[in-house]
Amino acid sequence: MKNRYILQLLICGVMMYYAIPRLDVYASGPEGVFAISWVAFALLVLSGSLIGLLYTPKQESQPRKVIQRPVRMNKKKSLRSYS
């Protein structure tokens, strides 16, 4: 499970390393809107992968042993016996 998050972080980091110098964020029109939205979505993917990596529950190395208890037959016990 953690391998998937690490792979996502690496791929997203490589894409951002390649794309951010080539995107013109200060451009006007559709080019600037595309650049800003692309960087925003890339940061969302990066933060989501990082949160998933940091907050995954720890797996126990040894499986828990389930103790089987014998099944008892319920007998009616009288609390007070008047004889």
mmCIF file with all atom_site columns, N, CA, C and O in Angstrom, residues 38-60:
data_model
loop_
_atom_site.group_PDB
_atom_site.id
_atom_site.type_symbol
_atom_site.label_atom_id
_atom_site.label_alt_id
_atom_site.label_comp_id
_atom_site.label_asym_id
_atom_site.label_entity_id
_atom_site.label_seq_id
_atom_site.pdbx_PDB_ins_code
_atom_site.Cartn_x
_atom_site.Cartn_y
_atom_site.Cartn_z
_atom_site.occupancy
_atom_site.B_iso_or_equiv
_atom_site.pdbx_formal_charge
_atom_site.auth_seq_id
_atom_site.auth_comp_id
_atom_site.auth_asym_id
_atom_site.auth_atom_id
_atom_site.pdbx_PDB_model_num
ATOM 1  N N  . TRP A 1 38 ? -3.226 23.633 -13.788 1.00 0.00 ? 38 TRP A N  1
ATOM 2  C CA . TRP A 1 38 ? -2.380 22.440 -13.822 1.00 0.00 ? 38 TRP A CA 1
ATOM 3  C C  . TRP A 1 38 ? -1.518 22.357 -12.569 1.00 0.00 ? 38 TRP A C  1
ATOM 4  O O  . TRP A 1 38 ? -1.389 21.288 -11.959 1.00 0.00 ? 38 TRP A O  1
ATOM 5  N N  . VAL A 1 39 ? -0.922 23.470 -12.178 1.00 0.00 ? 39 VAL A N  1
ATOM 6  C CA . VAL A 1 39 ? -0.082 23.486 -10.978 1.00 0.00 ? 39 VAL A CA 1
ATOM 7  C C  . VAL A 1 39 ? -0.939 23.210 -9.740  1.00 0.00 ? 39 VAL A C  1
ATOM 8  O O  . VAL A 1 39 ? -0.523 22.475 -8.832  1.00 0.00 ? 39 VAL A O  1
ATOM 9  N N  . ALA A 1 40 ? -2.152 23.761 -9.691  1.00 0.00 ? 40 ALA A N  1
ATOM 10 C CA . ALA A 1 40 ? -3.034 23.527 -8.537  1.00 0.00 ? 40 ALA A CA 1
ATOM 11 C C  . ALA A 1 40 ? -3.406 22.044 -8.432  1.00 0.00 ? 40 ALA A C  1
ATOM 12 O O  . ALA A 1 40 ? -3.372 21.469 -7.338  1.00 0.00 ? 40 ALA A O  1
ATOM 13 N N  . PHE A 1 41 ? -3.774 21.432 -9.542  1.00 0.00 ? 41 PHE A N  1
ATOM 14 C CA . PHE A 1 41 ? -4.124 20.008 -9.505  1.00 0.00 ? 41 PHE A CA 1
ATOM 15 C C  . PHE A 1 41 ? -2.912 19.138 -9.170  1.00 0.00 ? 41 PHE A C  1
ATOM 16 O O  . PHE A 1 41 ? -3.032 18.137 -8.464  1.00 0.00 ? 41 PHE A O  1
ATOM 17 N N  . ALA A 1 42 ? -1.752 19.514 -9.657  1.00 0.00 ? 42 ALA A N  1
ATOM 18 C CA . ALA A 1 42 ? -0.547 18.752 -9.326  1.00 0.00 ? 42 ALA A CA 1
ATOM 19 C C  . ALA A 1 42 ? -0.237 18.850 -7.832  1.00 0.00 ? 42 ALA A C  1
ATOM 20 O O  . ALA A 1 42 ? 0.165  17.862 -7.211  1.00 0.00 ? 42 ALA A O  1
ATOM 21 N N  . LEU A 1 43 ? -0.445 20.023 -7.252  1.00 0.00 ? 43 LEU A N  1
ATOM 22 C CA . LEU A 1 43 ? -0.235 20.163 -5.809  1.00 0.00 ? 43 LEU A CA 1
ATOM 23 C C  . LEU A 1 43 ? -1.271 19.378 -5.010  1.00 0.00 ? 43 LEU A C  1
ATOM 24 O O  . LEU A 1 43 ? -0.954 18.835 -3.943  1.00 0.00 ? 43 LEU A O  1
ATOM 25 N N  . LEU A 1 44 ? -2.507 19.292 -5.512  1.00 0.00 ? 44 LEU A N  1
ATOM 26 C CA . LEU A 1 44 ? -3.523 18.468 -4.847  1.00 0.00 ? 44 LEU A CA 1
ATOM 27 C C  . LEU A 1 44 ? -3.133 16.987 -4.863  1.00 0.00 ? 44 LEU A C  1
ATOM 28 O O  . LEU A 1 44 ? -3.284 16.287 -3.864  1.00 0.00 ? 44 LEU A O  1
ATOM 29 N N  . VAL A 1 45 ? -2.645 16.521 -6.001  1.00 0.00 ? 45 VAL A N  1
ATOM 30 C CA . VAL A 1 45 ? -2.213 15.118 -6.099  1.00 0.00 ? 45 VAL A CA 1
ATOM 31 C C  . VAL A 1 45 ? -1.032 14.866 -5.171  1.00 0.00 ? 45 VAL A C  1
ATOM 32 O O  . VAL A 1 45 ? -0.979 13.852 -4.464  1.00 0.00 ? 45 VAL A O  1
ATOM 33 N N  . LEU A 1 46 ? -0.092 15.793 -5.157  1.00 0.00 ? 46 LEU A N  1
ATOM 34 C CA . LEU A 1 46 ? 1.080  15.660 -4.300  1.00 0.00 ? 46 LEU A CA 1
ATOM 35 C C  . LEU A 1 46 ? 0.689  15.633 -2.827  1.00 0.00 ? 46 LEU A C  1
ATOM 36 O O  . LEU A 1 46 ? 1.139  14.775 -2.062  1.00 0.00 ? 46 LEU A O  1
ATOM 37 N N  . SER A 1 47 ? -0.189 16.541 -2.425  1.00 0.00 ? 47 SER A N  1
ATOM 38 C CA . SER A 1 47 ? -0.599 16.577 -1.014  1.00 0.00 ? 47 SER A CA 1
ATOM 39 C C  . SER A 1 47 ? -1.450 15.368 -0.643  1.00 0.00 ? 47 SER A C  1
ATOM 40 O O  . SER A 1 47 ? -1.318 14.832 0.452   1.00 0.00 ? 47 SER A O  1
ATOM 41 N N  . GLY A 1 48 ? -2.296 14.908 -1.548  1.00 0.00 ? 48 GLY A N  1
ATOM 42 C CA . GLY A 1 48 ? -3.101 13.713 -1.274  1.00 0.00 ? 48 GLY A CA 1
ATOM 43 C C  . GLY A 1 48 ? -2.251 12.469 -1.100  1.00 0.00 ? 48 GLY A C  1
ATOM 44 O O  . GLY A 1 48 ? -2.495 11.648 -0.208  1.00 0.00 ? 48 GLY A O  1
ATOM 45 N N  . SER A 1 49 ? -1.241 12.328 -1.922  1.00 0.00 ? 49 SER A N  1
ATOM 46 C CA . SER A 1 49 ? -0.341 11.174 -1.793  1.00 0.00 ? 49 SER A CA 1
ATOM 47 C C  . SER A 1 49 ? 0.475  11.248 -0.508  1.00 0.00 ? 49 SER A C  1
ATOM 48 O O  . SER A 1 49 ? 0.698  10.244 0.161   1.00 0.00 ? 49 SER A O  1
ATOM 49 N N  . LEU A 1 50 ? 0.903  12.449 -0.166  1.00 0.00 ? 50 LEU A N  1
ATOM 50 C CA . LEU A 1 50 ? 1.671  12.620 1.066   1.00 0.00 ? 50 LEU A CA 1
ATOM 51 C C  . LEU A 1 50 ? 0.820  12.344 2.299   1.00 0.00 ? 50 LEU A C  1
ATOM 52 O O  . LEU A 1 50 ? 1.260  11.668 3.236   1.00 0.00 ? 50 LEU A O  1
ATOM 53 N N  . ILE A 1 51 ? -0.421 12.810 2.295   1.00 0.00 ? 51 ILE A N  1
ATOM 54 C CA . ILE A 1 51 ? -1.327 12.540 3.417   1.00 0.00 ? 51 ILE A CA 1
ATOM 55 C C  . ILE A 1 51 ? -1.627 11.048 3.504   1.00 0.00 ? 51 ILE A C  1
ATOM 56 O O  . ILE A 1 51 ? -1.649 10.462 4.589   1.00 0.00 ? 51 ILE A O  1
ATOM 57 N N  . GLY A 1 52 ? -1.861 10.413 2.375   1.00 0.00 ? 52 GLY A N  1
ATOM 58 C CA . GLY A 1 52 ? -2.103 8.966  2.364   1.00 0.00 ? 52 GLY A CA 1
ATOM 59 C C  . GLY A 1 52 ? -0.915 8.186  2.880   1.00 0.00 ? 52 GLY A C  1
ATOM 60 O O  . GLY A 1 52 ? -1.067 7.185  3.567   1.00 0.00 ? 52 GLY A O  1
ATOM 61 N N  . LEU A 1 53 ? 0.280  8.647  2.562   1.00 0.00 ? 53 LEU A N  1
ATOM 62 C CA . LEU A 1 53 ? 1.488  7.964  3.022   1.00 0.00 ? 53 LEU A CA 1
ATOM 63 C C  . LEU A 1 53 ? 1.685  8.158  4.526   1.00 0.00 ? 53 LEU A C  1
ATOM 64 O O  . LEU A 1 53 ? 2.058  7.220  5.233   1.00 0.00 ? 53 LEU A O  1
ATOM 65 N N  . LEU A 1 54 ? 1.414  9.347  5.015   1.00 0.00 ? 54 LEU A N  1
ATOM 66 C CA . LEU A 1 54 ? 1.672  9.628  6.426   1.00 0.00 ? 54 LEU A CA 1
ATOM 67 C C  . LEU A 1 54 ? 0.612  9.055  7.358   1.00 0.00 ? 54 LEU A C  1
ATOM 68 O O  . LEU A 1 54 ? 0.912  8.707  8.494   1.00 0.00 ? 54 LEU A O  1
ATOM 69 N N  . TYR A 1 55 ? -0.625 8.967  6.894   1.00 0.00 ? 55 TYR A N  1
ATOM 70 C CA . TYR A 1 55 ? -1.703 8.557  7.782   1.00 0.00 ? 55 TYR A CA 1
ATOM 71 C C  . TYR A 1 55 ? -2.222 7.151  7.536   1.00 0.00 ? 55 TYR A C  1
ATOM 72 O O  . TYR A 1 55 ? -3.328 6.816  7.936   1.00 0.00 ? 55 TYR A O  1
ATOM 73 N N  . THR A 1 56 ? -1.455 6.293  6.890   1.00 0.00 ? 56 THR A N  1
ATOM 74 C CA . THR A 1 56 ? -1.882 4.907  6.754   1.00 0.00 ? 56 THR A CA 1
ATOM 75 C C  . THR A 1 56 ? -1.677 4.193  8.081   1.00 0.00 ? 56 THR A C  1
ATOM 76 O O  . THR A 1 56 ? -0.679 4.425  8.774   1.00 0.00 ? 56 THR A O  1
ATOM 77 N N  . PRO A 1 57 ? -2.610 3.342  8.471   1.00 0.00 ? 57 PRO A N  1
ATOM 78 C CA . PRO A 1 57 ? -2.427 2.628  9.736   1.00 0.00 ? 57 PRO A CA 1
ATOM 79 C C  . PRO A 1 57 ? -1.257 1.656  9.646   1.00 0.00 ? 57 PRO A C  1
ATOM 80 O O  . PRO A 1 57 ? -0.987 1.072  8.596   1.00 0.00 ? 57 PRO A O  1
ATOM 81 N N  . LYS A 1 58 ? -0.581 1.515  10.760  1.00 0.00 ? 58 LYS A N  1
ATOM 82 C CA . LYS A 1 58 ? 0.567  0.610  10.792  1.00 0.00 ? 58 LYS A CA 1
ATOM 83 C C  . LYS A 1 58 ? 0.082  -0.829 10.778  1.00 0.00 ? 58 LYS A C  1
ATOM 84 O O  . LYS A 1 58 ? -0.873 -1.187 11.455  1.00 0.00 ? 58 LYS A O  1
ATOM 85 N N  . GLN A 1 59 ? 0.788  -1.649 10.027  1.00 0.00 ? 59 GLN A N  1
ATOM 86 C CA . GLN A 1 59 ? 0.443  -3.061 9.967   1.00 0.00 ? 59 GLN A CA 1
ATOM 87 C C  . GLN A 1 59 ? 1.252  -3.803 11.014  1.00 0.00 ? 59 GLN A C  1
ATOM 88 O O  . GLN A 1 59 ? 2.435  -3.541 11.199  1.00 0.00 ? 59 GLN A O  1
ATOM 89 N N  . GLU A 1 60 ? 0.609  -4.729 11.689  1.00 0.00 ? 60 GLU A N  1
ATOM 90 C CA . GLU A 1 60 ? 1.309  -5.525 12.684  1.00 0.00 ? 60 GLU A CA 1
ATOM 91 C C  . GLU A 1 60 ? 2.119  -6.600 11.970  1.00 0.00 ? 60 GLU A C  1
ATOM 92 O O  . GLU A 1 60 ? 1.684  -7.199 11.000  1.00 0.00 ? 60 GLU A O  1
#
